[in-house]
Structures are given as structure tokens and as C-alpha cells.
Amino acid sequence: MNPFTTHGAISWHELLAAAPDRALAFYSELFGWKPEEMPMEGGLMYHVMKIHDINVAGVMQRPHEEMPPCWTLYITVDDVRALVDNNDLNLLVPITDTPIGPFCGILDPQGAYIQAIQYADGSSESGLRDFVKAFRTHGLFSWFELRTQDPEAAATYYSNLFGWTIEVVQIPTGQYRIVKIGDVGFGAIVRLPDAEVPPHWCGYVTVDDVDTVVEKTPLLGGTVLFPPMDIPHVGRMTQIVDPEGSSVVAITYVAEEQ
């Protein structure tokens, strides 16, 4: 599955930072990402993070000072205008034309934010073309979780909006709703255990050695939320928070899953 050409796939990851230079230094040292500058209109600079010549994510200045620094996700759609016209969406960002393609920002009914994008021809040439590769390549985003208070309602909403199928499996902490396009699973929807935490999407980054990531994180000014934990038949993982408060999961997958 090529995330950039598959309707409904999560294809891009963007960090809206208060201090982009600080974020660039943190993630470059932690994951080995290499930033490449891409000038934007108005004198702003967009930083494309790369690893193994693959575009991984973008880092840019947050558009408003009152906005907390955060990671955002982009979902590929065949026709962003049809998506907006045919659905009752809460648009935080109206359809906006860019050289990459038109996109919009959507707040789901429970308060999680995502962006939908219709890529222009050729705009994904440097991106990840084989999603399975993400599970075995250090530094690539490989999994995504929507953490929300009502997973069942969220699953219905996103399935209707993007054509996802949902497979419900039982894990020790409850139901885990795996998100699929066809037979390819790329994320999940889970219940937030803490009602005080707002619904949000969280990305998983594949790493060669999660324990090394844990050792480096505090030295770079970040925080490890919990010690590495082993998930049977999946891998060893932890969640880290960067110096500005944005969060990702780092995971080393078990060999049989690669």
C-alpha cells in the first residue's frame, strides 16, 4: 500500500513547533532524521525530515502562539472537495490550495484533529511507497492510534468518512479496534483511560533499539513517560515527550513481525 496514493491512508506527519530549531535538534539526534529546508510563502520555512532518502515528516512554526505544540496527521483522499461537500464536517482549516495539493483540517466529534489532503501528481515521489517497509526501517512512522473517550463512535465516524474497516480484538486493557484499508492494518482506536486527557492521535516510530532511545531522550531535554514495556508478539515500546510537550511512541518490533 502506497500511503500517498491510497484513499484513507495516513500519509504524512507534521510537527507544529513553538521553536522549530529546538525540535529539529531533538528529533535529528534521537531518530537520525536529516532536515531539508523548503521555503514557504510569507518568508516561513518548512523543514522536511528525511531518513534513508525517504521523506518522514515535516516541522514548521505553529501558526498561532496560543496553539500548543503538537504532532498532526494527514490522511490521503481522492477528492478533498467532495469530502467536504458530502459530509457535515467541523472544519478548523478550510480547503487550502498548496503546491503539494489541496488540504483541510477537521476536528472530529470528540475533539481529535486530523487533516485530509489530495496530493498533486508526483508530489509523493520521495515519500514512503510501501507501508510494510515502515515496520522494519528505523526512523519511519509505522503505526497510529486514536485515543478517545468513545472508541465505538469514533470507529463509526472515521469508517463512514474514509472507508476504513475495523477489526475488534481483545487485549488485556480492553478492546483494541484495528483500522484497516482492505487487509492492511495501519492503526487502531483505543479508549482513553483518563477523562482529563483530550482525544488525540499518536504516532509510532520504528527504532532499532528502544532502550537506546530511552537513554538518549532525557539527555536531549525530553521525557520518557514510562519504562520500555514488552508487548508479546508485537515488540518493545515506550512513549516519549519532546522538550515542547509533543509526544510519540518509539517501538522496536519483534523479529517475526518484520
mmCIF file of C-alpha atoms in Angstrom:
data_model
loop_
_atom_site.group_PDB
_atom_site.id
_atom_site.type_symbol
_atom_site.label_atom_id
_atom_site.label_comp_id
_atom_site.label_asym_id
_atom_site.label_seq_id
_atom_site.Cartn_x
_atom_site.Cartn_y
_atom_site.Cartn_z
ATOM 1 C CA MET A 1 0.000 0.000 0.000
ATOM 2 C CA ASN A 2 1.375 3.392 -1.012
ATOM 3 C CA PRO A 3 0.011 5.788 1.644
ATOM 4 C CA PHE A 4 0.297 8.772 -0.703
ATOM 5 C CA THR A 5 -1.949 7.274 -3.368
ATOM 6 C CA THR A 6 -4.353 5.188 -1.252
ATOM 7 C CA HIS A 7 -7.601 6.883 -0.261
ATOM 8 C CA GLY A 8 -7.972 6.793 3.529
ATOM 9 C CA ALA A 9 -4.326 6.063 4.353
ATOM 10 C CA ILE A 10 -2.342 8.133 6.841
ATOM 11 C CA SER A 11 0.439 9.524 4.691
ATOM 12 C CA TRP A 12 2.160 12.446 6.401
ATOM 13 C CA HIS A 13 3.147 13.629 9.864
ATOM 14 C CA GLU A 14 3.746 17.240 10.783
ATOM 15 C CA LEU A 15 5.093 18.826 13.933
ATOM 16 C CA LEU A 16 3.804 22.308 14.713
ATOM 17 C CA ALA A 17 6.546 23.650 16.974
ATOM 18 C CA ALA A 18 6.969 26.744 19.109
ATOM 19 C CA ALA A 19 10.707 26.679 18.403
ATOM 20 C CA PRO A 20 11.372 24.637 15.234
ATOM 21 C CA ASP A 21 15.160 24.771 15.646
ATOM 22 C CA ARG A 22 14.884 23.089 19.031
ATOM 23 C CA ALA A 23 12.562 20.408 17.635
ATOM 24 C CA LEU A 24 14.889 19.791 14.687
ATOM 25 C CA ALA A 25 17.837 19.277 17.018
ATOM 26 C CA PHE A 26 15.896 16.927 19.306
ATOM 27 C CA TYR A 27 14.478 14.602 16.642
ATOM 28 C CA SER A 28 17.609 14.647 14.491
ATOM 29 C CA GLU A 29 19.678 13.401 17.422
ATOM 30 C CA LEU A 30 17.034 10.977 18.688
ATOM 31 C CA PHE A 31 15.979 9.271 15.457
ATOM 32 C CA GLY A 32 18.684 10.261 12.980
ATOM 33 C CA TRP A 33 16.338 12.379 10.865
ATOM 34 C CA LYS A 34 18.016 14.835 8.497
ATOM 35 C CA PRO A 35 16.222 18.174 7.917
ATOM 36 C CA GLU A 36 15.902 19.696 4.460
ATOM 37 C CA GLU A 37 14.654 23.270 4.150
ATOM 38 C CA MET A 38 11.702 24.135 1.920
ATOM 39 C CA PRO A 39 10.802 27.859 1.774
ATOM 40 C CA MET A 40 7.124 28.753 2.145
ATOM 41 C CA GLU A 41 5.112 31.838 1.293
ATOM 42 C CA GLY A 42 5.468 34.747 3.695
ATOM 43 C CA GLY A 43 9.078 34.032 4.482
ATOM 44 C CA LEU A 44 8.333 30.940 6.576
ATOM 45 C CA MET A 45 10.453 27.811 6.396
ATOM 46 C CA TYR A 46 9.187 24.233 6.228
ATOM 47 C CA HIS A 47 11.621 21.503 7.261
ATOM 48 C CA VAL A 48 11.237 18.088 5.639
ATOM 49 C CA MET A 49 12.758 15.395 7.855
ATOM 50 C CA LYS A 50 14.392 12.561 5.920
ATOM 51 C CA ILE A 51 15.960 9.204 6.638
ATOM 52 C CA HIS A 52 17.390 6.770 4.089
ATOM 53 C CA ASP A 53 16.360 9.344 1.423
ATOM 54 C CA ILE A 54 12.709 8.894 2.451
ATOM 55 C CA ASN A 55 10.634 11.908 3.497
ATOM 56 C CA VAL A 56 9.437 11.115 7.018
ATOM 57 C CA ALA A 57 7.743 14.209 8.449
ATOM 58 C CA GLY A 58 7.513 17.976 8.373
ATOM 59 C CA VAL A 59 8.447 20.506 11.054
ATOM 60 C CA MET A 60 7.188 24.076 10.955
ATOM 61 C CA GLN A 61 6.389 27.031 13.177
ATOM 62 C CA ARG A 62 2.963 26.683 14.792
ATOM 63 C CA PRO A 63 0.546 29.107 13.086
ATOM 64 C CA HIS A 64 -0.741 30.677 16.323
ATOM 65 C CA GLU A 65 1.058 31.334 19.595
ATOM 66 C CA GLU A 66 -1.947 30.157 21.618
ATOM 67 C CA MET A 67 -1.781 26.748 19.894
ATOM 68 C CA PRO A 68 0.157 24.158 21.921
ATOM 69 C CA PRO A 69 2.979 22.436 20.042
ATOM 70 C CA CYS A 70 1.709 19.151 18.629
ATOM 71 C CA TRP A 71 2.052 16.436 16.008
ATOM 72 C CA THR A 72 -0.661 16.341 13.339
ATOM 73 C CA LEU A 73 -1.548 13.694 10.748
ATOM 74 C CA TYR A 74 -2.594 13.905 7.105
ATOM 75 C CA ILE A 75 -4.988 11.419 5.533
ATOM 76 C CA THR A 76 -4.919 10.898 1.767
ATOM 77 C CA VAL A 77 -8.214 11.387 -0.079
ATOM 78 C CA ASP A 78 -9.090 11.119 -3.744
ATOM 79 C CA ASP A 79 -11.119 14.354 -3.763
ATOM 80 C CA VAL A 80 -10.889 16.731 -0.813
ATOM 81 C CA ARG A 81 -13.678 18.983 -2.131
ATOM 82 C CA ALA A 82 -16.068 16.045 -2.463
ATOM 83 C CA LEU A 83 -15.140 15.000 1.075
ATOM 84 C CA VAL A 84 -16.123 18.437 2.380
ATOM 85 C CA ASP A 85 -19.226 18.788 0.200
ATOM 86 C CA ASN A 86 -20.622 15.343 1.031
ATOM 87 C CA ASN A 87 -20.062 15.340 4.787
ATOM 88 C CA ASP A 88 -21.048 17.548 7.704
ATOM 89 C CA LEU A 89 -17.531 18.368 8.904
ATOM 90 C CA ASN A 90 -16.239 20.678 11.600
ATOM 91 C CA LEU A 91 -13.535 22.415 9.578
ATOM 92 C CA LEU A 92 -10.878 24.199 11.595
ATOM 93 C CA VAL A 93 -8.919 24.816 8.395
ATOM 94 C CA PRO A 94 -10.943 25.366 5.202
ATOM 95 C CA ILE A 95 -9.814 23.845 1.927
ATOM 96 C CA THR A 96 -6.448 25.393 1.198
ATOM 97 C CA ASP A 97 -4.536 25.040 -2.067
ATOM 98 C CA THR A 98 -0.808 24.302 -1.843
ATOM 99 C CA PRO A 99 1.828 23.126 -4.359
ATOM 100 C CA ILE A 100 1.557 19.666 -2.765
ATOM 101 C CA GLY A 101 -2.215 19.635 -3.205
ATOM 102 C CA PRO A 102 -5.378 20.956 -1.515
ATOM 103 C CA PHE A 103 -5.992 20.048 2.129
ATOM 104 C CA CYS A 104 -8.335 20.854 5.004
ATOM 105 C CA GLY A 105 -8.238 20.477 8.794
ATOM 106 C CA ILE A 106 -11.022 18.543 10.536
ATOM 107 C CA LEU A 107 -11.981 18.325 14.199
ATOM 108 C CA ASP A 108 -13.788 15.040 14.802
ATOM 109 C CA PRO A 109 -16.918 14.905 17.025
ATOM 110 C CA GLN A 110 -14.892 14.009 20.113
ATOM 111 C CA GLY A 111 -12.239 16.660 19.585
ATOM 112 C CA ALA A 112 -9.330 14.915 17.855
ATOM 113 C CA TYR A 113 -7.779 16.839 14.960
ATOM 114 C CA ILE A 114 -6.703 15.430 11.571
ATOM 115 C CA GLN A 115 -6.059 16.831 8.111
ATOM 116 C CA ALA A 116 -7.221 15.458 4.770
ATOM 117 C CA ILE A 117 -5.108 16.041 1.655
ATOM 118 C CA GLN A 118 -5.480 15.391 -2.057
ATOM 119 C CA TYR A 119 -1.968 15.041 -3.469
ATOM 120 C CA ALA A 120 -0.995 16.591 -6.767
ATOM 121 C CA ASP A 121 0.575 14.260 -9.325
ATOM 122 C CA GLY A 122 4.160 13.439 -8.444
ATOM 123 C CA SER A 123 4.061 15.110 -5.045
ATOM 124 C CA SER A 124 4.838 11.866 -3.202
ATOM 125 C CA GLU A 125 7.828 10.707 -5.237
ATOM 126 C CA SER A 126 10.185 10.942 -2.242
ATOM 127 C CA GLY A 127 7.724 9.503 0.243
ATOM 128 C CA LEU A 128 7.262 6.006 1.601
ATOM 129 C CA ARG A 129 5.691 3.888 -1.144
ATOM 130 C CA ASP A 130 5.457 0.566 0.680
ATOM 131 C CA PHE A 131 3.801 0.848 4.093
ATOM 132 C CA VAL A 132 5.089 -2.577 5.195
ATOM 133 C CA LYS A 133 8.629 -1.189 4.936
ATOM 134 C CA ALA A 134 7.847 1.159 7.818
ATOM 135 C CA PHE A 135 7.768 -1.740 10.291
ATOM 136 C CA ARG A 136 11.373 -2.722 9.574
ATOM 137 C CA THR A 137 13.039 0.657 8.905
ATOM 138 C CA HIS A 138 14.472 2.724 11.739
ATOM 139 C CA GLY A 139 13.065 6.241 11.878
ATOM 140 C CA LEU A 140 9.818 5.712 9.955
ATOM 141 C CA PHE A 141 6.302 6.159 11.320
ATOM 142 C CA SER A 142 4.709 2.721 11.307
ATOM 143 C CA TRP A 143 1.519 2.769 13.391
ATOM 144 C CA PHE A 144 -1.089 5.256 14.583
ATOM 145 C CA GLU A 145 -3.516 5.301 17.486
ATOM 146 C CA LEU A 146 -6.577 7.418 18.025
ATOM 147 C CA ARG A 147 -7.023 7.705 21.775
ATOM 148 C CA THR A 148 -10.546 8.819 22.587
ATOM 149 C CA GLN A 149 -13.344 8.505 25.147
ATOM 150 C CA ASP A 150 -15.792 6.706 22.835
ATOM 151 C CA PRO A 151 -13.886 4.333 20.520
ATOM 152 C CA GLU A 152 -17.035 2.780 19.063
ATOM 153 C CA ALA A 153 -18.448 6.138 17.944
ATOM 154 C CA ALA A 154 -15.048 7.192 16.613
ATOM 155 C CA ALA A 155 -14.738 3.983 14.598
ATOM 156 C CA THR A 156 -18.125 4.622 13.010
ATOM 157 C CA TYR A 157 -17.262 8.237 12.207
ATOM 158 C CA TYR A 158 -13.928 7.509 10.526
ATOM 159 C CA SER A 159 -15.192 4.422 8.705
ATOM 160 C CA ASN A 160 -18.004 6.440 7.168
ATOM 161 C CA LEU A 161 -15.660 9.304 6.317
ATOM 162 C CA PHE A 162 -12.680 7.444 4.851
ATOM 163 C CA GLY A 163 -13.919 3.928 4.103
ATOM 164 C CA TRP A 164 -11.906 2.234 6.841
ATOM 165 C CA THR A 165 -12.772 -1.252 8.036
ATOM 166 C CA ILE A 166 -12.464 -2.052 11.741
ATOM 167 C CA GLU A 167 -11.323 -5.311 13.309
ATOM 168 C CA VAL A 168 -12.063 -5.533 17.028
ATOM 169 C CA VAL A 169 -9.615 -7.627 19.056
ATOM 170 C CA GLN A 170 -9.373 -8.173 22.794
ATOM 171 C CA ILE A 171 -6.203 -7.118 24.643
ATOM 172 C CA PRO A 172 -5.503 -7.095 28.414
ATOM 173 C CA THR A 173 -6.616 -3.461 28.713
ATOM 174 C CA GLY A 174 -9.854 -3.939 26.765
ATOM 175 C CA GLN A 175 -10.982 -3.749 23.152
ATOM 176 C CA TYR A 176 -8.490 -2.688 20.506
ATOM 177 C CA ARG A 177 -10.033 -1.578 17.224
ATOM 178 C CA ILE A 178 -7.558 -2.134 14.393
ATOM 179 C CA VAL A 179 -8.025 0.241 11.464
ATOM 180 C CA LYS A 180 -7.635 -1.285 8.008
ATOM 181 C CA ILE A 181 -7.818 -0.453 4.330
ATOM 182 C CA GLY A 182 -8.564 -3.753 2.648
ATOM 183 C CA ASP A 183 -6.432 -6.263 4.558
ATOM 184 C CA VAL A 184 -3.720 -3.764 5.555
ATOM 185 C CA GLY A 185 -3.819 -2.633 9.170
ATOM 186 C CA PHE A 186 -2.138 0.710 9.848
ATOM 187 C CA GLY A 187 -3.535 1.926 13.143
ATOM 188 C CA ALA A 188 -6.042 1.486 15.932
ATOM 189 C CA ILE A 189 -8.666 3.222 18.024
ATOM 190 C CA VAL A 190 -8.440 2.817 21.805
ATOM 191 C CA ARG A 191 -10.233 4.128 24.845
ATOM 192 C CA LEU A 192 -8.568 6.893 26.850
ATOM 193 C CA PRO A 193 -8.340 5.731 30.472
ATOM 194 C CA ASP A 194 -8.140 9.310 31.745
ATOM 195 C CA ALA A 195 -11.161 11.522 31.074
ATOM 196 C CA GLU A 196 -8.997 14.597 31.679
ATOM 197 C CA VAL A 197 -6.850 13.868 28.614
ATOM 198 C CA PRO A 198 -8.327 15.256 25.368
ATOM 199 C CA PRO A 199 -8.788 12.858 22.433
ATOM 200 C CA HIS A 200 -5.770 12.801 20.130
ATOM 201 C CA TRP A 201 -3.823 10.828 17.542
ATOM 202 C CA CYS A 202 -0.422 9.403 18.461
ATOM 203 C CA GLY A 203 2.182 8.118 16.002
ATOM 204 C CA TYR A 204 4.584 5.192 16.493
ATOM 205 C CA VAL A 205 8.164 5.471 15.186
ATOM 206 C CA THR A 206 10.108 2.298 14.402
ATOM 207 C CA VAL A 207 13.543 2.208 16.062
ATOM 208 C CA ASP A 208 16.343 -0.333 16.065
ATOM 209 C CA ASP A 209 16.729 -0.235 19.866
ATOM 210 C CA VAL A 210 14.073 1.356 22.048
ATOM 211 C CA ASP A 211 16.344 1.199 25.108
ATOM 212 C CA THR A 212 18.877 3.442 23.376
ATOM 213 C CA VAL A 213 16.080 5.925 22.649
ATOM 214 C CA VAL A 214 15.135 5.886 26.334
ATOM 215 C CA GLU A 215 18.728 6.604 27.356
ATOM 216 C CA LYS A 216 19.110 9.497 24.909
ATOM 217 C CA THR A 217 15.749 11.204 25.451
ATOM 218 C CA PRO A 218 16.454 12.936 28.808
ATOM 219 C CA LEU A 219 19.938 13.930 27.651
ATOM 220 C CA LEU A 220 18.289 15.825 24.782
ATOM 221 C CA GLY A 221 15.764 17.574 27.016
ATOM 222 C CA GLY A 222 12.854 15.176 26.528
ATOM 223 C CA THR A 223 10.884 12.994 28.936
ATOM 224 C CA VAL A 224 10.224 9.244 28.991
ATOM 225 C CA LEU A 225 6.623 8.683 30.076
ATOM 226 C CA PHE A 226 7.114 5.060 31.074
ATOM 227 C CA PRO A 227 9.957 2.499 31.013
ATOM 228 C CA PRO A 228 10.147 0.260 27.938
ATOM 229 C CA MET A 229 7.483 -2.434 28.029
ATOM 230 C CA ASP A 230 7.306 -5.671 26.063
ATOM 231 C CA ILE A 231 4.112 -6.449 24.158
ATOM 232 C CA PRO A 232 4.009 -10.168 23.277
ATOM 233 C CA HIS A 233 4.238 -10.854 19.528
ATOM 234 C CA VAL A 234 4.486 -7.105 18.817
ATOM 235 C CA GLY A 235 7.608 -5.501 20.244
ATOM 236 C CA ARG A 236 9.196 -3.350 22.920
ATOM 237 C CA MET A 237 7.916 0.196 23.249
ATOM 238 C CA THR A 238 7.866 3.419 25.222
ATOM 239 C CA GLN A 239 6.335 6.867 24.847
ATOM 240 C CA ILE A 240 8.461 9.987 24.846
ATOM 241 C CA VAL A 241 7.690 13.682 25.118
ATOM 242 C CA ASP A 242 9.897 16.206 23.346
ATOM 243 C CA PRO A 243 11.130 19.424 25.050
ATOM 244 C CA GLU A 244 7.995 21.332 23.950
ATOM 245 C CA GLY A 245 5.474 18.716 25.071
ATOM 246 C CA SER A 246 4.708 16.862 21.816
ATOM 247 C CA SER A 247 4.637 13.091 22.081
ATOM 248 C CA VAL A 248 5.414 9.994 20.004
ATOM 249 C CA VAL A 249 5.801 6.293 20.724
ATOM 250 C CA ALA A 250 9.112 4.584 19.936
ATOM 251 C CA ILE A 251 8.892 0.851 19.191
ATOM 252 C CA THR A 252 11.247 -1.972 18.305
ATOM 253 C CA TYR A 253 9.207 -4.700 16.646
ATOM 254 C CA VAL A 254 9.856 -8.375 17.325
ATOM 255 C CA ALA A 255 11.623 -10.222 14.525
ATOM 256 C CA GLU A 256 8.638 -12.288 13.418
ATOM 257 C CA GLU A 257 6.638 -9.099 12.767
ATOM 258 C CA GLN A 258 9.217 -7.666 10.385
#
